[in-house]
CSV table of C-alpha atoms in Angstrom, one decimal:
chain,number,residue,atom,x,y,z
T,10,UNK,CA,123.6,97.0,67.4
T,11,UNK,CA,120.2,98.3,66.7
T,12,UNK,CA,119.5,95.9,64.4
T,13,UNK,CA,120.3,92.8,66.8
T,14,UNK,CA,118.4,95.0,69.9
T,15,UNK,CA,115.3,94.5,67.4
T,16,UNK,CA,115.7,91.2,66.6
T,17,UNK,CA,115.9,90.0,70.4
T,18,UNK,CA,113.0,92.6,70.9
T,19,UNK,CA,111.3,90.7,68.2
T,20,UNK,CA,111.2,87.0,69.8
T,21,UNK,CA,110.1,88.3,73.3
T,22,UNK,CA,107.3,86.5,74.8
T,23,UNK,CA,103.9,87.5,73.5
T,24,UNK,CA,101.3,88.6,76.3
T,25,UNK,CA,102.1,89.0,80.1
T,26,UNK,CA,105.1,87.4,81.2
T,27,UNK,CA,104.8,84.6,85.0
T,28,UNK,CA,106.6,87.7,86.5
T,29,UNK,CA,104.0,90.8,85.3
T,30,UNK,CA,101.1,88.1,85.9
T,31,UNK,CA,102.4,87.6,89.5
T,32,UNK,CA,102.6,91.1,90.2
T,33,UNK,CA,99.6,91.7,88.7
T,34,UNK,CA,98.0,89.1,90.8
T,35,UNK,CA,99.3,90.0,94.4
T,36,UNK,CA,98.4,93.8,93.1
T,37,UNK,CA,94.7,93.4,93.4
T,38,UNK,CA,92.8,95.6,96.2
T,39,UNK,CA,90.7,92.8,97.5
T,40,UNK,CA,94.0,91.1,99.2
T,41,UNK,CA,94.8,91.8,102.4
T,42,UNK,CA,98.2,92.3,103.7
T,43,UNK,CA,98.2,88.6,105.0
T,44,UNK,CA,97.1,87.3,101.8
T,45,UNK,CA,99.2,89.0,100.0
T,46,UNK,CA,102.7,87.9,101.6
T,47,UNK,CA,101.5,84.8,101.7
T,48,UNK,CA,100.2,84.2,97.7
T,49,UNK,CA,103.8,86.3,97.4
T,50,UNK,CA,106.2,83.2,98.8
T,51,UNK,CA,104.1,80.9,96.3
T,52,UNK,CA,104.6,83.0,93.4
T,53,UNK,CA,108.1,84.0,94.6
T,54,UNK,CA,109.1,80.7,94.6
T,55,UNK,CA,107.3,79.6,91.0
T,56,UNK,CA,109.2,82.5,89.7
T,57,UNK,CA,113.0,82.0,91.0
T,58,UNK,CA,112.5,78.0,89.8
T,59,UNK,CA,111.0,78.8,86.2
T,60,UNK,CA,112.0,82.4,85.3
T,61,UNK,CA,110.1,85.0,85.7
T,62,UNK,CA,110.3,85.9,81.8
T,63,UNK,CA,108.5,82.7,81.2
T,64,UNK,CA,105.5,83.3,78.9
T,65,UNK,CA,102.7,82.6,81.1
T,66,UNK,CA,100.4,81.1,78.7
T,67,UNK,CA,103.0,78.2,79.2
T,68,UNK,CA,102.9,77.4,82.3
T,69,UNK,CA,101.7,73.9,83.1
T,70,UNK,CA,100.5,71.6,85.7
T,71,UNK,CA,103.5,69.4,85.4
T,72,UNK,CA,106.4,72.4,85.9
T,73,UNK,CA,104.1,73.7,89.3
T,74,UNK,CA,104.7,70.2,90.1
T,75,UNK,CA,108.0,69.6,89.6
T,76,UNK,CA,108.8,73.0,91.5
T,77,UNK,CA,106.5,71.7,95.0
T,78,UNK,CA,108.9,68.9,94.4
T,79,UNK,CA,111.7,70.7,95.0
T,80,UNK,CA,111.0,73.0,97.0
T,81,UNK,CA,108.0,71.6,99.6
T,82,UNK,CA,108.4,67.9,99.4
T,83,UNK,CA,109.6,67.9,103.1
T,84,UNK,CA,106.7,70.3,104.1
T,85,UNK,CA,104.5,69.9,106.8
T,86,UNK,CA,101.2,69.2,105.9
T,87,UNK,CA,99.8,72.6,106.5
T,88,UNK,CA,102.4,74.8,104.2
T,89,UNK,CA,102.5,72.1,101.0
T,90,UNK,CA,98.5,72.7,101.2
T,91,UNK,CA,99.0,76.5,101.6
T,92,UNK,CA,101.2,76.3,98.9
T,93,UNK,CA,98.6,74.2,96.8
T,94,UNK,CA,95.7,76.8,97.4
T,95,UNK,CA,97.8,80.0,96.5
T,96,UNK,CA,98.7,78.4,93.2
T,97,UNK,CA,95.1,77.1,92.4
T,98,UNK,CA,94.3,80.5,93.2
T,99,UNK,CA,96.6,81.9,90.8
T,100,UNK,CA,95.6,79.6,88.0
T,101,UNK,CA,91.9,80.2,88.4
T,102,UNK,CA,92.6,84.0,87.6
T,103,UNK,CA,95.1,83.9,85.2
T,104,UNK,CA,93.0,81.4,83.1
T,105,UNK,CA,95.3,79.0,83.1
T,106,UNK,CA,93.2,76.1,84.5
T,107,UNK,CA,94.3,73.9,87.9
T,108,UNK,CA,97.7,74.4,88.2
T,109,UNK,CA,97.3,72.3,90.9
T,110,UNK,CA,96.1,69.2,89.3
T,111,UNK,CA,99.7,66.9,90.0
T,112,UNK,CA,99.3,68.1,93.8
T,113,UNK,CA,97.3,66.1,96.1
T,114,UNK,CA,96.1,67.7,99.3
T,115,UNK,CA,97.7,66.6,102.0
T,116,UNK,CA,96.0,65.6,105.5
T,117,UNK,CA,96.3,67.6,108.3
T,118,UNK,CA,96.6,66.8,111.5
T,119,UNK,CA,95.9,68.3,114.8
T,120,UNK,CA,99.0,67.2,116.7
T,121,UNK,CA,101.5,69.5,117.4
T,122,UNK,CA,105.4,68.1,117.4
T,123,UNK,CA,106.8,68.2,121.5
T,124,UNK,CA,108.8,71.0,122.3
T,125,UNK,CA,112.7,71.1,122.0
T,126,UNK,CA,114.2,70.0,125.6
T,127,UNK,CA,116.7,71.8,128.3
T,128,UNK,CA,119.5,69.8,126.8
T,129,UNK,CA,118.8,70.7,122.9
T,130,UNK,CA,118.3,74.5,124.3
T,131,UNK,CA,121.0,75.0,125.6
T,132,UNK,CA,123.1,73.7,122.6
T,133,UNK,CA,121.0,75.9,120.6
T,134,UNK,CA,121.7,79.1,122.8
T,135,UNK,CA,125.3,78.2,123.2
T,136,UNK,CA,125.8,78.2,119.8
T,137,UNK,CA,129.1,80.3,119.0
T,138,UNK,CA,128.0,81.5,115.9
T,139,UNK,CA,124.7,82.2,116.0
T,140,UNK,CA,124.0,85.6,114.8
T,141,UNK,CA,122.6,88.4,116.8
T,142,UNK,CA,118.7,88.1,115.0
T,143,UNK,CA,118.2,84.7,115.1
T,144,UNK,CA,119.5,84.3,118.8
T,145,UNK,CA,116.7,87.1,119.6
T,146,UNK,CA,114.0,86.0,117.2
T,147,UNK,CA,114.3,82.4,118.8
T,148,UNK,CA,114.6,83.3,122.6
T,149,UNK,CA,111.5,85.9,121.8
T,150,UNK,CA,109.6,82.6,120.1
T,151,UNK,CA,111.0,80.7,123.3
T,152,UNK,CA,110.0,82.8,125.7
T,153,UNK,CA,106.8,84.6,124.3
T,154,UNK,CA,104.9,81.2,123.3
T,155,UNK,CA,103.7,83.3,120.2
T,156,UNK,CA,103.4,82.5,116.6
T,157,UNK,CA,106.6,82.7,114.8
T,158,UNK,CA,103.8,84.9,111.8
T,159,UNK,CA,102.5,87.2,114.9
T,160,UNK,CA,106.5,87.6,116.1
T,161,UNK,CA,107.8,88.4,112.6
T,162,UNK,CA,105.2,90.9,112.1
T,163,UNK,CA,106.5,93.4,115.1
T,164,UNK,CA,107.4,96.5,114.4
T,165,UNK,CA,109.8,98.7,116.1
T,166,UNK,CA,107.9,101.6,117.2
T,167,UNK,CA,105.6,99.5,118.5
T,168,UNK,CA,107.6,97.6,121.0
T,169,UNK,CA,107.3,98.8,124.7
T,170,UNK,CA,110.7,98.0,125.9
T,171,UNK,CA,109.7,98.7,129.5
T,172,UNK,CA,106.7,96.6,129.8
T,173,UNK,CA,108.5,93.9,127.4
T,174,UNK,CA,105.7,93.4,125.2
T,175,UNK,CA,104.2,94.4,121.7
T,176,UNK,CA,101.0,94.5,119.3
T,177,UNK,CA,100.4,92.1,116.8
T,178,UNK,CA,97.8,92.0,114.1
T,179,UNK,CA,95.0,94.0,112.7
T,180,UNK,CA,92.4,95.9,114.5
T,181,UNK,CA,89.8,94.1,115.8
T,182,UNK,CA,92.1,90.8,115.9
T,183,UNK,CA,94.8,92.2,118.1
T,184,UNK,CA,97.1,90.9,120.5
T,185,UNK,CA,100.0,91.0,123.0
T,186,UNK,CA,103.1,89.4,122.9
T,187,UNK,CA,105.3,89.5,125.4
T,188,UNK,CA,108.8,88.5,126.4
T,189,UNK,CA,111.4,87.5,129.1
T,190,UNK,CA,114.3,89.0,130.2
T,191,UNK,CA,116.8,86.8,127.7
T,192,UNK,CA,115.6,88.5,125.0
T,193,UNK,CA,114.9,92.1,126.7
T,194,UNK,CA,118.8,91.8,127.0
T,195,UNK,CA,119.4,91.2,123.1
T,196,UNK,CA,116.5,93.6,121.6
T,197,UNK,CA,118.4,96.7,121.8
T,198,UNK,CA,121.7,95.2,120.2
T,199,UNK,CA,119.5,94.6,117.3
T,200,UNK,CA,117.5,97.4,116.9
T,201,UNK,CA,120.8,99.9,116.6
T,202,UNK,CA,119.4,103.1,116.9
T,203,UNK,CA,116.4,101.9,114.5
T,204,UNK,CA,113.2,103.3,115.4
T,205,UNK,CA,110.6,102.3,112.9
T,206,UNK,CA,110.2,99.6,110.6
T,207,UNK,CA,110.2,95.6,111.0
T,208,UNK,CA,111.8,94.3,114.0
T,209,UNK,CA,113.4,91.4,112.1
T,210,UNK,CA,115.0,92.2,108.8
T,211,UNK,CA,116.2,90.3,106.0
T,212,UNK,CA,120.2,90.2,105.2
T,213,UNK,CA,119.8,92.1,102.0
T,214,UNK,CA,118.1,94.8,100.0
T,215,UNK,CA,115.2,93.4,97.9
T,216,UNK,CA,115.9,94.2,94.1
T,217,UNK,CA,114.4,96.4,91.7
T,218,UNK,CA,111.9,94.7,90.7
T,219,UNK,CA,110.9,93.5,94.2
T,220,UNK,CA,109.9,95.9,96.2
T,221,UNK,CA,107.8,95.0,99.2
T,222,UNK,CA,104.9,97.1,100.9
T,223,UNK,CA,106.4,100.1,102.6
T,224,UNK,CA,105.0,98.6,106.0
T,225,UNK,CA,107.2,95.8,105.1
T,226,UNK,CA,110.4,98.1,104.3
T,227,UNK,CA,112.9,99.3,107.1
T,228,UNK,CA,112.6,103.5,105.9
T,229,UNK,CA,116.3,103.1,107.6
T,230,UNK,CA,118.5,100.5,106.3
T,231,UNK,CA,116.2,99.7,102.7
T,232,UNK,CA,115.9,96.1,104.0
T,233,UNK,CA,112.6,93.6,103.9
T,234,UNK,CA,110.8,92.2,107.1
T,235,UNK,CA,112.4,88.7,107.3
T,236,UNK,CA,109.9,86.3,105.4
T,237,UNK,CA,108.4,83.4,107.3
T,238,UNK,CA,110.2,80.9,104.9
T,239,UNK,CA,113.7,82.3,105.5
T,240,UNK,CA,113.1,82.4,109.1
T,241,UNK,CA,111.9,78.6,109.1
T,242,UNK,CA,115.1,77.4,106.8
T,243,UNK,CA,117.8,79.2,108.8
T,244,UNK,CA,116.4,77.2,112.0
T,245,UNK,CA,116.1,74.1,109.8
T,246,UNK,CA,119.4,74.4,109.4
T,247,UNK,CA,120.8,75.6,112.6
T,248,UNK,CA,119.4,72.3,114.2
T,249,UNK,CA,120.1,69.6,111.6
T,250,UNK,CA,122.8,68.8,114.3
T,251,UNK,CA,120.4,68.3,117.2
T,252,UNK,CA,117.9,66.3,115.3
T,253,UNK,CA,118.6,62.6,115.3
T,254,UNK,CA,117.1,61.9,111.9
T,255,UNK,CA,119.0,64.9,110.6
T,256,UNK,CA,116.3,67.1,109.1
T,257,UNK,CA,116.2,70.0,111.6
T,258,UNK,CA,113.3,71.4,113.9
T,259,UNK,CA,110.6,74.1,112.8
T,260,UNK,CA,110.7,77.3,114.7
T,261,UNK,CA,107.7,75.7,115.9
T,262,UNK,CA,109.2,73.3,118.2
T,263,UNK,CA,110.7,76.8,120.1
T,264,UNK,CA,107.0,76.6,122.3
T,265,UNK,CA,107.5,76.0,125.5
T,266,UNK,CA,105.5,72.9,126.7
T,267,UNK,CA,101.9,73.6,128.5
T,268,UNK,CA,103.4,73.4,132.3
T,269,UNK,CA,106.9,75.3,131.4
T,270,UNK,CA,104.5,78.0,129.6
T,271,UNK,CA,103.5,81.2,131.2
T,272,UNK,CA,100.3,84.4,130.3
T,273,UNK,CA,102.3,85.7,126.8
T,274,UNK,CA,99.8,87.0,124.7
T,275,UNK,CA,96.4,89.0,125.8
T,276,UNK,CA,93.7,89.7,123.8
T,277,UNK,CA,92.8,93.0,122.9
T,278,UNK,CA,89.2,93.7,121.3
T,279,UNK,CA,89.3,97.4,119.5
């Protein structure tokens, strides 16, 4: 046994590893919080589709390619080229040249896709099985008008329950979001007794080796904040049905339109 344990020891990868580099990466002090989970859904990603034992002197252009084309090809244009930056980013410190260089920027555009209507609504809030935290994260998105990144960042001890409304983001940048009374009925259900921590948790533990920030870690239940690129799937695929071509909505499409919408968020300078 000890002989075979050396000999697999022996044909490990020399230098750092796409995992340790990744981590290493997302460790540095000059990231902020922001930054950081967003680099981390990149990097998450690159490691689930390639391994994260893969030697990372041999990561290529072409592989970084091949996973955007799995996983992003159906991306609006604003994540693929969020995407595209975080891993140019990551190339450019690790050395390893544009990682980027099969990935054309994609244009932009200003438009923003028209709001779901009263009909596809009300199929979406009628849903029988529609569990308790996305039926509040969406009528808090539906009603609040806010960000789906400024909703998923609540926390629980800072939500005033009374008042309906919370903080989001930094000092200096902060703001109020406020809800309605659909989703003042359905916060407390999915709290439970919680009283710190994310508001909207993931389904599972994160593994050993994945341990988020602790302001991203219920001290409770051990679970994640629910990542931005969960959140957007699970509606993708919620609405498949109510999309004619079949390809589901982005939480996005939850904004009330202009004359429906009413005051949601205040600013707040500190």
């Amino acid at each position: 046994m000890e002989r075979r344990a050396d000999a697999i020891a022996g044909t490990g990868p020399a230098g750092p590893t796409l995992g340790e580099a990744a981590r290493d990466f997302l460790a540095r002090g000059e990231l902020d919080a922001a930054t950081v989970r967003s680099y981390g859904q990149t990097l998450r990603r690159l490691c689930l589709t390639l391994g994260d034992r893969r030697p990372l002197a041999s990561l290529t252009a072409g592989q970084v390619a091949g996973v955007f084309a799995t996983a992003w090809d159906g991306a609006a244009a604003r994540t693929w080229n969020r995407h595209r930056s975080a891993v140019r980013s990551f190339g450019s410190w690790a050395r390893l040249g544009d990682l980027a260089a099969g990935l054309e920027r994609r244009a932009e555009t200003s438009s923003r896709a028209p709001a779901l209507g009263p009909a596809q609504l009300d199929a979406l809030w009628s849903h029988p099985d529609l569990p308790l935290r996305e039926r509040t994260l969406w009528r808090l998105l539906y009603e609040s008008g806010a960000g789906v990144k400024a909703v998923l960042s609540l926390n629980v001890e800072d939500l005033d329950l009374a008042d309906r409304r919370a903080p989001a983001g930094g000092p200096g940048r902060r703001t109020w979001v406020s809800w309605r009374s659909g989703t003042a009925r359905l916060l407390p259900g999915l709290l439970a007794g919680r009283t710190r921590g994310p508001v909207f948790l993931s389904d599972r533990r994160p593994g050993p080796g994945r341990t988020p920030a602790p302001a991203d870690l219920c001290p409770q239940t051990g679970r994640r904040r629910l990542s931005y690129e969960r959140a957007e799937y699970l509606f993708k695929e919620a609405t498949r049905s109510l999309d004619p071509a079949g390809g589901g909505y982005t939480l996005g499409r939850l904004r009330p339109r202009p004359a429906e919408r009413v005051p949601h968020m205040l600013s707040e300078r500190a």
